[in-house]
């Protein structure tokens, strides 16, 4: 199982993934993505869902119209692991593609 990152490692990793910040007392990382419309937002979610399923690592997220709020954490480890950083990195790349 992936190990929880230290506070220092977490901060360093967050430096490489724009828009993501610690939430829930450092137990998770979060970002709010805002797209042009629902079609783009849901396109993002669809692509991200396929990556998440492949990784067997799943987001906690909420969509309202063109906004997608995401929280990532590794429940098994009780905090943030490199899996969360990897999925966050993938989501940033997918958002870029989705937004054209
Ligand atoms: C059994 C299964 O692999 C685990 O429950 C996985 C599934 N997806 C998961 N997703 C997330 N975000 N955290 C987990 O700890 C987790 N665990």
Short mmCIF file of C-alpha atoms and ligand atoms in Angstrom, two decimals:
data_model
loop_
_atom_site.label_atom_id
_atom_site.label_comp_id
_atom_site.label_asym_id
_atom_site.label_seq_id
_atom_site.Cartn_x
_atom_site.Cartn_y
_atom_site.Cartn_z
CA UNK A 1 0.00 0.00 0.00
CA UNK A 2 1.15 3.57 -0.70
CA UNK A 3 2.50 5.42 2.32
CA UNK A 4 1.30 8.73 3.62
CA UNK A 5 3.49 11.67 2.59
CA UNK A 6 5.06 13.82 5.29
CA UNK A 7 3.91 17.44 5.56
CA UNK A 8 7.12 18.54 3.82
CA UNK A 9 6.80 16.02 1.00
CA UNK A 10 3.16 17.03 0.56
CA UNK A 11 4.01 20.71 0.27
CA UNK A 12 6.78 20.02 -2.20
CA UNK A 13 4.51 17.83 -4.34
CA UNK A 14 1.76 20.48 -4.27
CA UNK A 15 4.26 22.97 -5.68
CA UNK A 16 4.26 20.93 -8.90
CA UNK A 17 0.49 20.74 -9.39
CA UNK A 18 -1.04 24.20 -9.86
CA UNK A 19 -4.37 24.87 -8.17
CA UNK A 20 -4.23 22.04 -5.64
CA UNK A 21 -4.12 22.78 -1.91
CA UNK A 22 -4.32 20.89 1.34
CA UNK A 23 -7.79 20.32 2.73
CA UNK A 24 -9.20 18.53 5.75
CA UNK A 25 -6.20 19.25 7.98
CA UNK A 26 -3.72 17.85 5.45
CA UNK A 27 -5.62 14.56 5.13
CA UNK A 28 -6.50 15.39 1.53
CA UNK A 29 -5.80 17.69 -1.39
CA UNK A 30 -8.45 19.64 -3.25
CA UNK A 31 -9.05 21.75 -6.31
CA UNK A 32 -12.06 23.43 -7.88
CA UNK A 33 -12.06 23.20 -11.67
CA UNK A 34 -14.23 25.65 -13.60
CA UNK A 35 -15.02 24.88 -17.23
CA UNK A 36 -16.84 26.71 -20.03
CA UNK A 37 -20.06 24.79 -19.60
CA UNK A 38 -21.52 21.51 -18.36
CA UNK A 39 -20.40 19.67 -21.49
CA UNK A 40 -16.74 20.45 -20.77
CA UNK A 41 -17.10 19.74 -17.08
CA UNK A 42 -18.67 16.36 -17.71
CA UNK A 43 -16.13 15.57 -20.44
CA UNK A 44 -13.41 16.19 -17.86
CA UNK A 45 -15.15 13.93 -15.34
CA UNK A 46 -15.56 11.17 -17.90
CA UNK A 47 -11.88 11.17 -18.84
CA UNK A 48 -10.77 11.49 -15.22
CA UNK A 49 -13.05 8.62 -14.21
CA UNK A 50 -11.38 6.29 -16.72
CA UNK A 51 -7.92 7.18 -15.38
CA UNK A 52 -9.10 6.81 -11.77
CA UNK A 53 -10.56 3.38 -12.46
CA UNK A 54 -7.36 2.26 -14.15
CA UNK A 55 -5.38 3.45 -11.11
CA UNK A 56 -7.91 1.91 -8.71
CA UNK A 57 -7.82 5.29 -7.00
CA UNK A 58 -11.04 7.23 -6.93
CA UNK A 59 -11.91 10.89 -6.41
CA UNK A 60 -14.43 12.39 -4.08
CA UNK A 61 -16.05 15.03 -6.25
CA UNK A 62 -19.06 17.20 -6.78
CA UNK A 63 -20.29 18.76 -9.98
CA UNK A 64 -22.59 21.76 -10.26
CA UNK A 65 -23.11 22.90 -13.89
CA UNK A 66 -19.60 23.88 -15.07
CA UNK A 67 -17.79 23.52 -11.75
CA UNK A 68 -16.15 20.32 -10.46
CA UNK A 69 -14.89 20.29 -6.87
CA UNK A 70 -12.43 17.48 -6.25
CA UNK A 71 -10.91 16.07 -3.06
CA UNK A 72 -8.29 13.34 -3.24
CA UNK A 73 -7.08 11.27 -0.33
CA UNK A 74 -5.97 7.72 0.26
CA UNK A 75 -8.47 6.34 2.73
CA UNK A 76 -6.51 3.14 3.27
CA UNK A 77 -3.49 5.20 4.38
CA UNK A 78 -5.42 7.89 6.26
CA UNK A 79 -3.94 10.77 4.28
CA UNK A 80 -2.21 11.91 1.12
CA UNK A 81 0.02 9.48 -0.79
CA UNK A 82 1.76 9.59 -4.13
CA UNK A 83 -1.39 8.09 -5.68
CA UNK A 84 -3.21 11.33 -4.91
CA UNK A 85 -0.39 13.37 -6.40
CA UNK A 86 -0.44 11.17 -9.53
CA UNK A 87 -4.19 11.48 -9.97
CA UNK A 88 -4.08 15.25 -9.35
CA UNK A 89 -1.33 15.57 -11.97
CA UNK A 90 -3.40 13.54 -14.44
CA UNK A 91 -6.50 15.66 -13.71
CA UNK A 92 -4.58 18.88 -14.42
CA UNK A 93 -3.44 17.44 -17.76
CA UNK A 94 -6.97 16.26 -18.61
CA UNK A 95 -8.42 19.68 -17.72
CA UNK A 96 -5.96 21.30 -20.09
CA UNK A 97 -7.01 18.98 -22.93
CA UNK A 98 -10.69 19.39 -22.14
CA UNK A 99 -10.43 23.16 -22.18
CA UNK A 100 -8.76 23.00 -25.59
C1 LIG B 1 -10.04 -2.25 -2.38
C2 LIG B 1 -9.67 -1.03 -3.16
O1 LIG B 1 -8.49 -1.21 -3.87
C3 LIG B 1 -9.48 0.17 -2.25
O2 LIG B 1 -10.66 0.35 -1.51
C4 LIG B 1 -9.13 1.44 -2.98
C5 LIG B 1 -10.13 1.87 -4.02
N1 LIG B 1 -10.05 3.29 -4.34
C6 LIG B 1 -9.54 4.18 -3.47
N2 LIG B 1 -9.57 5.47 -3.73
C7 LIG B 1 -9.11 6.37 -2.87
N3 LIG B 1 -9.15 7.66 -3.17
N4 LIG B 1 -8.57 5.97 -1.72
C8 LIG B 1 -8.47 4.69 -1.35
O3 LIG B 1 -7.95 4.38 -0.27
C9 LIG B 1 -8.97 3.72 -2.25
N5 LIG B 1 -8.88 2.44 -2.00
#
